[in-house]
Coordinates of C-alpha atoms in Angstrom, one line a residue:
M1 CA 0.4 -23.8 -31.5
K2 CA 1.4 -20.1 -29.6
A3 CA 1.6 -19.1 -26.0
F4 CA 3.1 -16.8 -23.9
V5 CA 6.5 -18.4 -22.2
P6 CA 8.0 -16.4 -19.3
T7 CA 11.4 -14.7 -20.7
G8 CA 13.3 -14.4 -16.8
T9 CA 13.9 -10.3 -17.1
P10 CA 13.3 -8.4 -14.1
Q11 CA 9.8 -6.1 -14.6
E12 CA 12.2 -2.8 -14.8
L13 CA 14.4 -4.2 -17.8
G14 CA 11.8 -5.6 -20.2
P15 CA 8.6 -7.5 -20.7
T16 CA 8.3 -10.9 -18.6
V17 CA 6.6 -13.0 -21.0
R18 CA 7.0 -13.5 -24.3
L19 CA 4.3 -14.7 -27.3
A20 CA 6.2 -18.0 -28.5
E21 CA 5.5 -21.3 -30.4
V22 CA 5.0 -24.2 -28.4
E23 CA 4.1 -27.9 -28.5
E24 CA -0.1 -28.6 -27.9
P25 CA -1.2 -29.8 -25.0
V26 CA -1.3 -33.5 -24.9
Q27 CA -4.6 -34.3 -22.9
R28 CA -5.0 -37.1 -19.9
P29 CA -7.6 -39.2 -20.1
D30 CA -9.6 -36.8 -17.2
Q31 CA -8.9 -33.4 -19.4
A32 CA -10.7 -31.5 -22.0
L33 CA -9.1 -29.7 -24.5
V34 CA -10.2 -25.9 -24.8
K35 CA -9.9 -23.2 -27.0
V36 CA -8.9 -20.3 -25.3
E37 CA -10.9 -17.0 -25.8
A38 CA -10.1 -15.1 -23.2
Y39 CA -8.0 -15.3 -20.2
S40 CA -7.4 -13.1 -16.6
V41 CA -4.2 -12.5 -15.0
N42 CA -3.5 -11.9 -11.6
R43 CA -0.9 -9.9 -10.0
G44 CA 0.1 -12.8 -8.1
E45 CA 1.2 -14.0 -10.9
T46 CA 3.5 -11.2 -11.5
F47 CA 5.3 -12.0 -8.9
V48 CA 6.0 -15.7 -9.8
L49 CA 7.3 -14.5 -12.8
E50 CA 10.2 -12.6 -11.4
R51 CA 11.6 -16.2 -10.6
P52 CA 9.8 -18.8 -12.6
P53 CA 10.3 -22.1 -12.0
V54 CA 11.9 -23.7 -15.3
G55 CA 9.3 -25.4 -17.6
W56 CA 6.7 -23.0 -15.7
R57 CA 4.2 -21.4 -17.6
P58 CA 1.7 -18.8 -16.4
G59 CA -2.7 -19.2 -17.0
K60 CA -4.8 -20.3 -14.4
D61 CA -8.3 -18.2 -15.3
V62 CA -9.9 -19.2 -18.7
A63 CA -12.6 -19.1 -20.9
G64 CA -13.5 -21.0 -24.0
L65 CA -14.8 -24.0 -26.2
V66 CA -14.5 -27.4 -26.1
V67 CA -12.6 -29.3 -28.9
Q68 CA -11.7 -32.1 -27.5
A69 CA -13.9 -33.8 -24.7
A70 CA -12.1 -36.1 -21.6
P71 CA -11.2 -39.5 -23.4
D72 CA -12.6 -41.1 -20.2
G73 CA -16.2 -39.6 -20.9
S74 CA -16.5 -36.9 -18.1
G75 CA -17.0 -33.4 -18.5
P76 CA -18.7 -31.0 -21.0
A77 CA -19.3 -32.8 -25.1
V78 CA -17.2 -30.8 -28.0
G79 CA -18.6 -27.6 -28.8
H80 CA -19.8 -26.4 -25.5
R81 CA -18.3 -22.4 -23.8
V82 CA -16.6 -23.6 -20.4
V83 CA -14.5 -21.5 -18.1
A84 CA -11.7 -23.4 -16.2
H85 CA -9.1 -22.9 -13.4
P86 CA -5.8 -24.5 -14.3
P87 CA -3.1 -25.1 -12.3
A88 CA -1.1 -23.1 -15.5
L89 CA 0.0 -22.8 -18.7
G90 CA -3.3 -21.0 -19.8
W91 CA -2.3 -18.2 -21.6
A92 CA -2.2 -20.0 -24.7
E93 CA -4.2 -20.9 -27.8
Y94 CA -5.2 -24.4 -26.4
V95 CA -5.4 -25.5 -23.2
A96 CA -5.6 -29.1 -21.5
V97 CA -7.9 -28.9 -18.4
P98 CA -9.3 -31.5 -15.8
T99 CA -12.6 -31.2 -16.5
S100 CA -12.9 -31.1 -12.3
A101 CA -12.0 -27.8 -12.6
L102 CA -14.0 -26.3 -15.1
A103 CA -17.8 -25.4 -15.4
P104 CA -20.2 -24.5 -18.1
I105 CA -20.8 -21.0 -19.0
P106 CA -24.5 -20.3 -20.0
E107 CA -25.4 -18.4 -23.4
Q108 CA -26.0 -14.9 -21.3
L109 CA -22.7 -15.2 -20.1
T110 CA -19.9 -13.4 -22.1
A111 CA -16.4 -15.4 -22.2
V112 CA -14.5 -12.1 -20.7
A113 CA -16.7 -12.1 -17.8
A114 CA -16.5 -15.8 -17.3
A115 CA -12.4 -15.5 -17.5
A116 CA -12.8 -12.5 -14.8
L117 CA -14.3 -15.3 -12.4
P118 CA -12.0 -18.6 -11.6
L119 CA -8.9 -17.1 -9.0
A120 CA -10.3 -13.7 -7.7
G121 CA -14.0 -15.7 -7.3
L122 CA -12.9 -18.4 -5.8
T123 CA -10.6 -16.5 -2.8
A124 CA -14.1 -14.6 -2.1
L125 CA -16.3 -17.5 -2.2
R126 CA -13.9 -19.8 -0.1
L127 CA -12.2 -16.8 2.1
L128 CA -16.2 -15.8 3.3
R129 CA -17.0 -19.5 3.3
T130 CA -13.5 -19.8 6.2
A131 CA -15.1 -16.8 8.0
A132 CA -18.9 -17.9 8.1
R133 CA -17.9 -21.5 10.2
H134 CA -15.6 -19.6 12.8
T135 CA -19.3 -17.0 13.2
G136 CA -21.5 -19.4 12.4
H137 CA -23.6 -16.9 9.9
L138 CA -22.6 -13.6 8.7
A139 CA -25.8 -11.6 8.6
G140 CA -25.0 -8.6 10.9
R141 CA -21.2 -9.3 11.2
R142 CA -19.1 -6.3 11.2
I143 CA -15.9 -7.3 9.0
L144 CA -13.2 -5.2 7.5
L145 CA -11.7 -5.8 4.4
T146 CA -8.4 -4.0 3.6
G147 CA -7.4 -4.6 0.0
A148 CA -10.7 -3.5 -1.1
S149 CA -9.5 -2.0 -4.6
G150 CA -8.6 -5.2 -6.5
G151 CA -11.0 -7.8 -8.2
V152 CA -11.1 -10.1 -4.5
G153 CA -12.0 -7.4 -3.0
H154 CA -15.1 -6.2 -5.5
Y155 CA -16.0 -10.0 -5.3
V156 CA -15.9 -10.1 -1.6
T157 CA -17.5 -6.9 -1.3
E158 CA -20.6 -8.1 -3.2
L159 CA -21.0 -11.6 -1.2
A160 CA -20.1 -10.4 1.9
A161 CA -23.2 -7.7 1.5
A162 CA -25.7 -10.4 0.0
A163 CA -25.2 -12.6 3.3
G164 CA -25.9 -9.6 5.6
A165 CA -22.8 -8.5 6.6
Q166 CA -22.0 -4.7 7.5
L167 CA -18.6 -4.1 5.1
T168 CA -16.2 -1.2 5.6
A169 CA -13.8 -1.4 2.5
V170 CA -10.7 -0.1 2.6
S171 CA -9.7 1.7 -0.4
A172 CA -7.3 4.5 -1.5
S173 CA -8.9 5.3 -4.5
A174 CA -12.0 7.3 -4.0
E175 CA -13.3 6.1 -7.5
R176 CA -13.2 2.5 -6.4
G177 CA -14.8 3.2 -3.2
G178 CA -17.7 4.8 -4.8
R179 CA -18.1 1.4 -6.5
L180 CA -17.3 -0.3 -3.5
T181 CA -19.9 1.7 -2.1
E182 CA -22.7 0.4 -5.0
L183 CA -21.3 -3.2 -4.7
G184 CA -22.8 -3.1 -0.8
A185 CA -20.1 -1.5 1.6
A186 CA -22.1 -0.5 4.3
E187 CA -18.4 2.3 4.3
V188 CA -15.5 2.6 2.6
V189 CA -12.3 4.4 4.2
H190 CA -9.2 5.4 2.5
E191 CA -6.8 3.9 5.1
V192 CA -7.2 1.0 8.1
A193 CA -6.6 3.7 10.7
E194 CA -9.7 5.3 9.6
A195 CA -11.9 1.7 10.4
E196 CA -13.6 2.2 13.0
G197 CA -13.9 -1.2 14.8
P198 CA -14.5 -3.2 16.6
F199 CA -15.1 -5.4 14.3
D200 CA -15.9 -9.6 14.6
L201 CA -13.3 -10.5 11.4
V202 CA -10.9 -8.7 9.5
L203 CA -9.7 -10.1 5.8
E204 CA -6.3 -8.5 5.2
S205 CA -4.6 -8.8 2.1
T206 CA -1.6 -5.9 2.6
G207 CA 0.6 -7.0 5.2
G208 CA 3.0 -4.7 6.1
A209 CA 2.0 -2.0 8.4
N210 CA -1.9 -2.5 8.0
L211 CA -2.3 -5.9 9.3
P212 CA -1.4 -4.8 13.1
L213 CA -3.7 -1.4 12.9
A214 CA -6.1 -4.2 11.5
L215 CA -5.6 -6.7 14.0
D216 CA -6.2 -3.9 16.9
R217 CA -9.6 -3.3 15.6
L218 CA -10.9 -6.9 16.0
A219 CA -13.6 -7.1 18.6
P220 CA -13.2 -10.1 21.5
R221 CA -11.8 -13.3 20.6
G222 CA -11.9 -12.0 16.6
L223 CA -10.4 -13.6 13.7
L224 CA -8.3 -12.2 11.4
L225 CA -7.8 -14.4 7.9
W226 CA -4.7 -12.7 6.4
F227 CA -5.3 -14.1 2.7
G228 CA -2.4 -11.9 0.7
Q229 CA 0.9 -9.7 1.2
A230 CA 0.2 -6.9 -1.8
S231 CA 2.5 -4.3 0.0
R232 CA 5.7 -6.6 -0.5
Q233 CA 6.3 -5.6 3.5
P234 CA 6.7 -8.3 6.4
V235 CA 4.6 -8.1 9.5
A236 CA 6.3 -7.3 12.7
L237 CA 3.7 -8.2 15.9
D238 CA 4.4 -6.9 18.9
F239 CA 3.2 -9.1 21.9
F240 CA 2.8 -6.9 24.5
A241 CA 1.1 -4.3 22.5
I242 CA -1.8 -6.9 21.4
L243 CA -2.2 -7.6 24.7
N244 CA -3.6 -3.9 25.1
G245 CA -5.9 -4.9 21.8
P246 CA -8.5 -7.3 21.1
V247 CA -8.8 -10.2 23.7
S248 CA -8.2 -14.1 22.4
A249 CA -7.4 -12.5 18.6
T250 CA -7.0 -15.7 16.1
I251 CA -4.9 -14.9 13.5
R252 CA -5.2 -17.7 10.7
Q253 CA -3.7 -17.7 7.3
F254 CA -5.9 -18.6 4.7
S255 CA -4.9 -20.4 1.0
Y256 CA -8.2 -20.2 -1.1
A257 CA -6.2 -23.8 -2.4
D258 CA -7.1 -25.2 1.0
V259 CA -10.3 -27.3 -0.2
D260 CA -11.1 -31.1 -0.2
G261 CA -13.2 -30.7 -3.5
P262 CA -12.3 -30.1 -7.1
D263 CA -12.7 -26.4 -8.2
G264 CA -15.3 -26.8 -10.8
A265 CA -18.3 -27.1 -8.1
D266 CA -17.7 -23.7 -6.8
L267 CA -16.8 -22.1 -10.1
A268 CA -20.5 -23.4 -11.2
T269 CA -21.7 -21.4 -8.2
L270 CA -19.7 -18.2 -9.5
V271 CA -21.1 -18.8 -12.8
G272 CA -24.6 -19.2 -11.6
L273 CA -24.7 -15.8 -9.1
T274 CA -23.0 -14.0 -12.3
A275 CA -25.8 -14.8 -14.4
A276 CA -28.2 -14.4 -12.5
G277 CA -26.9 -10.7 -12.1
R278 CA -26.4 -11.3 -8.0
L279 CA -23.1 -11.2 -9.1
H280 CA -20.8 -8.7 -11.1
P281 CA -17.4 -9.3 -12.3
E282 CA -15.0 -6.1 -12.1
I283 CA -13.2 -5.8 -14.8
G284 CA -10.8 -2.9 -15.6
T285 CA -9.7 -3.3 -18.8
V286 CA -9.8 -5.9 -22.4
R287 CA -7.4 -6.0 -24.1
S288 CA -6.2 -7.9 -26.9
W289 CA -3.9 -10.7 -25.7
T290 CA -0.9 -9.6 -27.8
R291 CA -0.6 -6.9 -25.5
T292 CA 0.0 -9.6 -22.7
A293 CA 3.0 -7.9 -21.5
E294 CA 1.8 -4.8 -20.9
V295 CA -0.7 -5.2 -19.0
L296 CA 1.6 -7.5 -16.4
A297 CA 3.5 -4.3 -16.2
E298 CA 0.5 -2.3 -15.3
L299 CA -0.8 -4.4 -12.9
R300 CA 2.4 -4.7 -11.0
E301 CA 2.2 -1.5 -10.9
R302 CA -1.0 -0.9 -9.1
R303 CA -2.5 1.1 -12.1
I304 CA -5.2 -1.4 -13.2
R305 CA -8.0 -1.7 -10.8
G306 CA -10.4 -5.0 -10.8
N307 CA -9.9 -7.9 -13.2
A308 CA -7.3 -7.2 -16.6
V309 CA -8.4 -9.7 -19.1
L310 CA -7.2 -10.6 -22.9
T311 CA -9.0 -11.6 -25.6
V312 CA -7.4 -14.9 -27.7
N313 CA -7.8 -13.8 -31.5

């Protein structure tokens, strides 16, 4: 079968992936074989492609058709459409996925929309779930979200607004700012310095100089969840400067993979919300999978806002 494999070439010198012939997947007992119809690429994957691990192939967000059911009898039968979150290998014609990491796609949902859900949607859902555990609930809470123009940011904005939170989104793009307002953001600012606190929660994904600026806007005993470093710049914190800011602030690193259960249940939640019109994937571009290399370059250079989806044809 055909699949994308890393070239090991730095982005500035050429494509980071190429289409190649690889062995078809061999199912484990708990895996369904999925014929991939669409997959989403994430900016984080562009970073891994800079120094790809030996034997690794990218691909964590896929939607497609079950062509072989799991040998152990778990999961959907042949012919069912599914959205799946394999650990890797998804940028291919076929991928074997643990049945615990997939969910059925209802008729009214396209494969393109479903493929945009897994990584970004799971991150947003679990990020807000973690925040709610800290505050007890989100209704009425003031939230500051940095890096709001990406796929995760759009999902966080819509889910937080639906939960009754008052969310201030930081987006450098005026166009994206308007869309974030439509999705329920109470306010959109272009820079963290423009945000007027205090905020009960800060959801920080950019790192660099933005994190200490955002931290300074926390309410006493507030929580900052650090879930990314899109700027690629390290963070420098000054303890004595923090003393003049929020009292007893908590900074917590967040990983969407830090869960006790499988991904399938949360994928089903995201699919259900989307099918019901309560969650709207932001699709920045849809192209043939043969153009994956150029989409990766554009995504890395921030020329695509929202999710980038490739269709396998």
